[in-house]
């Protein structure tokens, strides 16, 4: 099926930029915010590939989180570099990744590989997230790590290309809100 024109195109110009013809989007937020659900739906709407950042974790990271131990920056660096490489490999087609990207430094690692990234931060209250995570059977991230995720979270800064959306809205509304924001830019 031919790719449709997206309102989130970037020409890849600028220092160190890659040639980008499709949207490169990272749906970010704490665990349980709906990154995978929103990311998959957004990629379908934009007709670009989707990747879940959880699939890029090495077994040691999953074991650590399953044991209730938060990851540190040393654990996250190769994981973030692998996600950035996936985005760079999809520069021509575009792509959407569901990735926590909690700190500015983590987003900077992703931007090094894919400078045209737009971040979509799914934001919400800790009690909403705790309820969602507790209701998620079989996931490696325990509800006990929700507070550490909020402690790590650094909101998007004014110079970061992105949008903050209320995670309590239905997915279709979130996608519409994202597309409206892109059109208004």
PDB file of C-alpha atoms in Angstrom:
ATOM      1  CA  UNK A   1       0.000   0.000   0.000  1.00  0.00           C
ATOM      2  CA  UNK A   2       1.479   3.421  -0.843  1.00  0.00           C
ATOM      3  CA  UNK A   3       2.530   5.623   2.026  1.00  0.00           C
ATOM      4  CA  UNK A   4       0.248   8.571   2.596  1.00  0.00           C
ATOM      5  CA  UNK A   5       1.560  12.069   3.060  1.00  0.00           C
ATOM      6  CA  UNK A   6       1.986  12.866   6.736  1.00  0.00           C
ATOM      7  CA  UNK A   7       1.676  16.309   8.293  1.00  0.00           C
ATOM      8  CA  UNK A   8       4.805  15.539  10.336  1.00  0.00           C
ATOM      9  CA  UNK A   9       7.392  15.544   7.544  1.00  0.00           C
ATOM     10  CA  UNK A  10      10.931  16.809   8.032  1.00  0.00           C
ATOM     11  CA  UNK A  11      13.385  17.424   5.246  1.00  0.00           C
ATOM     12  CA  UNK A  12      16.432  16.302   7.234  1.00  0.00           C
ATOM     13  CA  UNK A  13      18.253  19.583   6.798  1.00  0.00           C
ATOM     14  CA  UNK A  14      20.584  20.940   9.418  1.00  0.00           C
ATOM     15  CA  UNK A  15      23.921  19.969  10.847  1.00  0.00           C
ATOM     16  CA  UNK A  16      24.393  16.223  11.149  1.00  0.00           C
ATOM     17  CA  UNK A  17      20.819  15.499  10.068  1.00  0.00           C
ATOM     18  CA  UNK A  18      19.854  12.352   8.200  1.00  0.00           C
ATOM     19  CA  UNK A  19      17.611  12.527   5.140  1.00  0.00           C
ATOM     20  CA  UNK A  20      14.165  11.998   6.608  1.00  0.00           C
ATOM     21  CA  UNK A  21      11.057  11.605   4.518  1.00  0.00           C
ATOM     22  CA  UNK A  22       8.720   9.990   7.042  1.00  0.00           C
ATOM     23  CA  UNK A  23       7.723  11.050  10.550  1.00  0.00           C
ATOM     24  CA  UNK A  24       9.954   9.846  13.362  1.00  0.00           C
ATOM     25  CA  UNK A  25       7.962   9.777  16.582  1.00  0.00           C
ATOM     26  CA  UNK A  26       8.737   8.555  20.079  1.00  0.00           C
ATOM     27  CA  UNK A  27       5.675   8.068  22.265  1.00  0.00           C
ATOM     28  CA  UNK A  28       7.138   8.576  25.730  1.00  0.00           C
ATOM     29  CA  UNK A  29       6.086   8.396  29.359  1.00  0.00           C
ATOM     30  CA  UNK A  30       6.343   6.337  32.494  1.00  0.00           C
ATOM     31  CA  UNK A  31       5.485   2.654  32.576  1.00  0.00           C
ATOM     32  CA  UNK A  32       1.752   2.067  32.160  1.00  0.00           C
ATOM     33  CA  UNK A  33       1.110   5.367  30.378  1.00  0.00           C
ATOM     34  CA  UNK A  34      -0.068   3.656  27.180  1.00  0.00           C
ATOM     35  CA  UNK A  35       3.032   4.090  25.003  1.00  0.00           C
ATOM     36  CA  UNK A  36       2.619   0.769  23.208  1.00  0.00           C
ATOM     37  CA  UNK A  37      -1.118   1.158  22.619  1.00  0.00           C
ATOM     38  CA  UNK A  38      -0.817   4.760  21.413  1.00  0.00           C
ATOM     39  CA  UNK A  39       2.359   4.086  19.422  1.00  0.00           C
ATOM     40  CA  UNK A  40       0.911   1.096  17.585  1.00  0.00           C
ATOM     41  CA  UNK A  41      -2.306   2.983  16.773  1.00  0.00           C
ATOM     42  CA  UNK A  42      -0.403   6.084  15.643  1.00  0.00           C
ATOM     43  CA  UNK A  43       1.905   4.047  13.412  1.00  0.00           C
ATOM     44  CA  UNK A  44      -1.134   2.386  11.849  1.00  0.00           C
ATOM     45  CA  UNK A  45      -2.791   5.759  11.233  1.00  0.00           C
ATOM     46  CA  UNK A  46       0.416   7.178   9.686  1.00  0.00           C
ATOM     47  CA  UNK A  47       1.206   3.916   7.856  1.00  0.00           C
ATOM     48  CA  UNK A  48       4.735   3.648   9.221  1.00  0.00           C
ATOM     49  CA  UNK A  49       6.465   0.846  11.164  1.00  0.00           C
ATOM     50  CA  UNK A  50       6.129   0.580  14.957  1.00  0.00           C
ATOM     51  CA  UNK A  51       8.639  -0.717  17.504  1.00  0.00           C
ATOM     52  CA  UNK A  52       8.139  -1.270  21.225  1.00  0.00           C
ATOM     53  CA  UNK A  53      11.260  -0.214  23.137  1.00  0.00           C
ATOM     54  CA  UNK A  54      10.708  -3.089  25.586  1.00  0.00           C
ATOM     55  CA  UNK A  55      11.747  -5.429  22.771  1.00  0.00           C
ATOM     56  CA  UNK A  56      15.199  -3.791  22.687  1.00  0.00           C
ATOM     57  CA  UNK A  57      16.026  -4.535  26.353  1.00  0.00           C
ATOM     58  CA  UNK A  58      18.759  -7.104  26.854  1.00  0.00           C
ATOM     59  CA  UNK A  59      17.861 -10.017  29.178  1.00  0.00           C
ATOM     60  CA  UNK A  60      19.903  -8.486  32.041  1.00  0.00           C
ATOM     61  CA  UNK A  61      17.731  -5.347  32.024  1.00  0.00           C
ATOM     62  CA  UNK A  62      14.518  -7.386  32.059  1.00  0.00           C
ATOM     63  CA  UNK A  63      15.824  -9.528  34.939  1.00  0.00           C
ATOM     64  CA  UNK A  64      16.756  -6.421  36.907  1.00  0.00           C
ATOM     65  CA  UNK A  65      13.349  -4.770  36.421  1.00  0.00           C
ATOM     66  CA  UNK A  66      11.518  -8.056  37.126  1.00  0.00           C
ATOM     67  CA  UNK A  67      13.339  -8.145  40.467  1.00  0.00           C
ATOM     68  CA  UNK A  68      12.012  -4.652  41.242  1.00  0.00           C
ATOM     69  CA  UNK A  69      15.381  -2.941  40.698  1.00  0.00           C
ATOM     70  CA  UNK A  70      15.279   0.273  38.655  1.00  0.00           C
ATOM     71  CA  UNK A  71      17.648   0.519  35.700  1.00  0.00           C
ATOM     72  CA  UNK A  72      20.520   2.981  35.889  1.00  0.00           C
ATOM     73  CA  UNK A  73      22.054   5.035  33.091  1.00  0.00           C
ATOM     74  CA  UNK A  74      24.669   2.360  32.362  1.00  0.00           C
ATOM     75  CA  UNK A  75      21.843  -0.165  31.807  1.00  0.00           C
ATOM     76  CA  UNK A  76      19.902   2.229  29.612  1.00  0.00           C
ATOM     77  CA  UNK A  77      22.657   3.495  27.273  1.00  0.00           C
ATOM     78  CA  UNK A  78      22.972   0.435  24.946  1.00  0.00           C
ATOM     79  CA  UNK A  79      19.186   0.042  25.005  1.00  0.00           C
ATOM     80  CA  UNK A  80      18.674   3.658  23.925  1.00  0.00           C
ATOM     81  CA  UNK A  81      21.407   3.365  21.286  1.00  0.00           C
ATOM     82  CA  UNK A  82      19.655   0.317  19.809  1.00  0.00           C
ATOM     83  CA  UNK A  83      16.347   2.228  19.673  1.00  0.00           C
ATOM     84  CA  UNK A  84      18.119   5.182  18.042  1.00  0.00           C
ATOM     85  CA  UNK A  85      19.646   2.837  15.470  1.00  0.00           C
ATOM     86  CA  UNK A  86      16.163   1.471  14.672  1.00  0.00           C
ATOM     87  CA  UNK A  87      14.864   5.013  14.163  1.00  0.00           C
ATOM     88  CA  UNK A  88      17.851   5.887  11.952  1.00  0.00           C
ATOM     89  CA  UNK A  89      17.278   2.739   9.892  1.00  0.00           C
ATOM     90  CA  UNK A  90      13.665   3.867   9.352  1.00  0.00           C
ATOM     91  CA  UNK A  91      14.465   7.474   8.427  1.00  0.00           C
ATOM     92  CA  UNK A  92      13.264   7.005   4.846  1.00  0.00           C
ATOM     93  CA  UNK A  93       9.918   5.434   5.774  1.00  0.00           C
ATOM     94  CA  UNK A  94       9.419   7.008   9.164  1.00  0.00           C
ATOM     95  CA  UNK A  95       8.575   5.091  12.285  1.00  0.00           C
ATOM     96  CA  UNK A  96       7.003   5.233  15.708  1.00  0.00           C
ATOM     97  CA  UNK A  97       8.605   3.880  18.872  1.00  0.00           C
ATOM     98  CA  UNK A  98       6.977   3.484  22.266  1.00  0.00           C
ATOM     99  CA  UNK A  99       9.836   4.327  24.657  1.00  0.00           C
ATOM    100  CA  UNK A 100       9.891   5.786  28.167  1.00  0.00           C
ATOM    101  CA  UNK A 101      12.571   8.405  27.246  1.00  0.00           C
ATOM    102  CA  UNK A 102      12.172   9.735  30.778  1.00  0.00           C
ATOM    103  CA  UNK A 103      15.183  12.043  30.975  1.00  0.00           C
ATOM    104  CA  UNK A 104      16.484  14.737  28.642  1.00  0.00           C
ATOM    105  CA  UNK A 105      19.801  12.879  28.421  1.00  0.00           C
ATOM    106  CA  UNK A 106      17.975   9.763  27.169  1.00  0.00           C
ATOM    107  CA  UNK A 107      16.109  11.785  24.552  1.00  0.00           C
ATOM    108  CA  UNK A 108      19.415  13.352  23.514  1.00  0.00           C
ATOM    109  CA  UNK A 109      20.836   9.858  22.852  1.00  0.00           C
ATOM    110  CA  UNK A 110      17.847   9.110  20.599  1.00  0.00           C
ATOM    111  CA  UNK A 111      18.202  12.498  18.841  1.00  0.00           C
ATOM    112  CA  UNK A 112      21.839  11.741  17.980  1.00  0.00           C
ATOM    113  CA  UNK A 113      20.651   8.887  15.774  1.00  0.00           C
ATOM    114  CA  UNK A 114      17.407  10.491  14.617  1.00  0.00           C
ATOM    115  CA  UNK A 115      17.572  14.308  14.817  1.00  0.00           C
ATOM    116  CA  UNK A 116      14.066  14.783  13.392  1.00  0.00           C
ATOM    117  CA  UNK A 117      12.285  13.022  16.283  1.00  0.00           C
ATOM    118  CA  UNK A 118       9.042  14.353  17.649  1.00  0.00           C
ATOM    119  CA  UNK A 119       8.279  13.279  21.223  1.00  0.00           C
ATOM    120  CA  UNK A 120       4.684  12.613  22.274  1.00  0.00           C
ATOM    121  CA  UNK A 121       4.620  12.579  26.087  1.00  0.00           C
ATOM    122  CA  UNK A 122       1.662  10.705  27.547  1.00  0.00           C
ATOM    123  CA  UNK A 123       1.309  12.381  30.933  1.00  0.00           C
ATOM    124  CA  UNK A 124      -0.904  11.539  33.867  1.00  0.00           C
ATOM    125  CA  UNK A 125      -1.160  11.336  37.647  1.00  0.00           C
ATOM    126  CA  UNK A 126       0.819   8.684  39.577  1.00  0.00           C
ATOM    127  CA  UNK A 127      -2.321   7.101  41.062  1.00  0.00           C
ATOM    128  CA  UNK A 128      -3.765   6.538  37.571  1.00  0.00           C
ATOM    129  CA  UNK A 129      -0.512   4.912  36.463  1.00  0.00           C
ATOM    130  CA  UNK A 130      -0.253   2.728  39.580  1.00  0.00           C
ATOM    131  CA  UNK A 131      -3.752   1.393  38.890  1.00  0.00           C
ATOM    132  CA  UNK A 132      -2.919   0.639  35.275  1.00  0.00           C
ATOM    133  CA  UNK A 133       0.343  -1.137  36.118  1.00  0.00           C
ATOM    134  CA  UNK A 134      -1.259  -3.189  38.900  1.00  0.00           C
ATOM    135  CA  UNK A 135      -3.914  -4.367  36.424  1.00  0.00           C
ATOM    136  CA  UNK A 136      -1.359  -5.454  33.807  1.00  0.00           C
ATOM    137  CA  UNK A 137      -0.829  -9.225  34.146  1.00  0.00           C
ATOM    138  CA  UNK A 138       2.471 -10.806  33.232  1.00  0.00           C
ATOM    139  CA  UNK A 139       4.466  -7.649  32.469  1.00  0.00           C
ATOM    140  CA  UNK A 140       8.048  -7.530  33.733  1.00  0.00           C
ATOM    141  CA  UNK A 141       7.692  -4.024  35.207  1.00  0.00           C
ATOM    142  CA  UNK A 142       6.180  -4.252  38.707  1.00  0.00           C
ATOM    143  CA  UNK A 143       3.924  -1.530  40.121  1.00  0.00           C
ATOM    144  CA  UNK A 144       6.589  -0.926  42.776  1.00  0.00           C
ATOM    145  CA  UNK A 145       8.751   0.824  40.156  1.00  0.00           C
ATOM    146  CA  UNK A 146       6.131   3.432  39.217  1.00  0.00           C
ATOM    147  CA  UNK A 147       7.398   5.918  41.812  1.00  0.00           C
ATOM    148  CA  UNK A 148      10.995   5.555  40.595  1.00  0.00           C
ATOM    149  CA  UNK A 149       9.788   6.283  37.055  1.00  0.00           C
ATOM    150  CA  UNK A 150       8.124   9.519  38.198  1.00  0.00           C
ATOM    151  CA  UNK A 151      11.277  10.479  40.125  1.00  0.00           C
ATOM    152  CA  UNK A 152      13.342   9.978  36.962  1.00  0.00           C
ATOM    153  CA  UNK A 153      10.891  11.747  34.624  1.00  0.00           C
ATOM    154  CA  UNK A 154      12.067  15.093  33.237  1.00  0.00           C
ATOM    155  CA  UNK A 155       9.303  16.852  31.282  1.00  0.00           C
ATOM    156  CA  UNK A 156       9.985  17.966  27.730  1.00  0.00           C
ATOM    157  CA  UNK A 157      11.877  21.239  27.661  1.00  0.00           C
ATOM    158  CA  UNK A 158      10.817  24.185  25.449  1.00  0.00           C
ATOM    159  CA  UNK A 159      13.597  23.489  22.923  1.00  0.00           C
ATOM    160  CA  UNK A 160      12.551  19.832  22.481  1.00  0.00           C
ATOM    161  CA  UNK A 161      10.263  19.067  19.546  1.00  0.00           C
ATOM    162  CA  UNK A 162       7.251  17.477  21.158  1.00  0.00           C
ATOM    163  CA  UNK A 163       3.782  17.597  22.627  1.00  0.00           C
ATOM    164  CA  UNK A 164       2.285  16.588  25.975  1.00  0.00           C
ATOM    165  CA  UNK A 165      -1.030  14.717  25.919  1.00  0.00           C
ATOM    166  CA  UNK A 166      -3.379  13.592  28.714  1.00  0.00           C
ATOM    167  CA  UNK A 167      -3.072   9.796  28.872  1.00  0.00           C
ATOM    168  CA  UNK A 168      -6.591   9.404  30.242  1.00  0.00           C
ATOM    169  CA  UNK A 169      -8.124  10.297  26.861  1.00  0.00           C
ATOM    170  CA  UNK A 170      -9.147   7.540  24.435  1.00  0.00           C
ATOM    171  CA  UNK A 171      -6.435   6.515  21.974  1.00  0.00           C
ATOM    172  CA  UNK A 172      -8.285   7.871  18.922  1.00  0.00           C
ATOM    173  CA  UNK A 173      -8.601  11.251  20.655  1.00  0.00           C
ATOM    174  CA  UNK A 174      -4.886  11.228  21.526  1.00  0.00           C
ATOM    175  CA  UNK A 175      -4.005  10.594  17.882  1.00  0.00           C
ATOM    176  CA  UNK A 176      -6.346  13.357  16.731  1.00  0.00           C
ATOM    177  CA  UNK A 177      -4.828  15.740  19.321  1.00  0.00           C
ATOM    178  CA  UNK A 178      -1.329  14.885  18.071  1.00  0.00           C
ATOM    179  CA  UNK A 179      -2.278  15.408  14.411  1.00  0.00           C
ATOM    180  CA  UNK A 180      -4.010  18.707  15.225  1.00  0.00           C
ATOM    181  CA  UNK A 181      -0.920  19.948  17.095  1.00  0.00           C
ATOM    182  CA  UNK A 182       1.338  18.998  14.165  1.00  0.00           C
ATOM    183  CA  UNK A 183      -0.882  20.826  11.699  1.00  0.00           C
ATOM    184  CA  UNK A 184      -0.850  23.955  13.874  1.00  0.00           C
ATOM    185  CA  UNK A 185       2.954  24.124  13.905  1.00  0.00           C
TER     186      UNK A 185
END
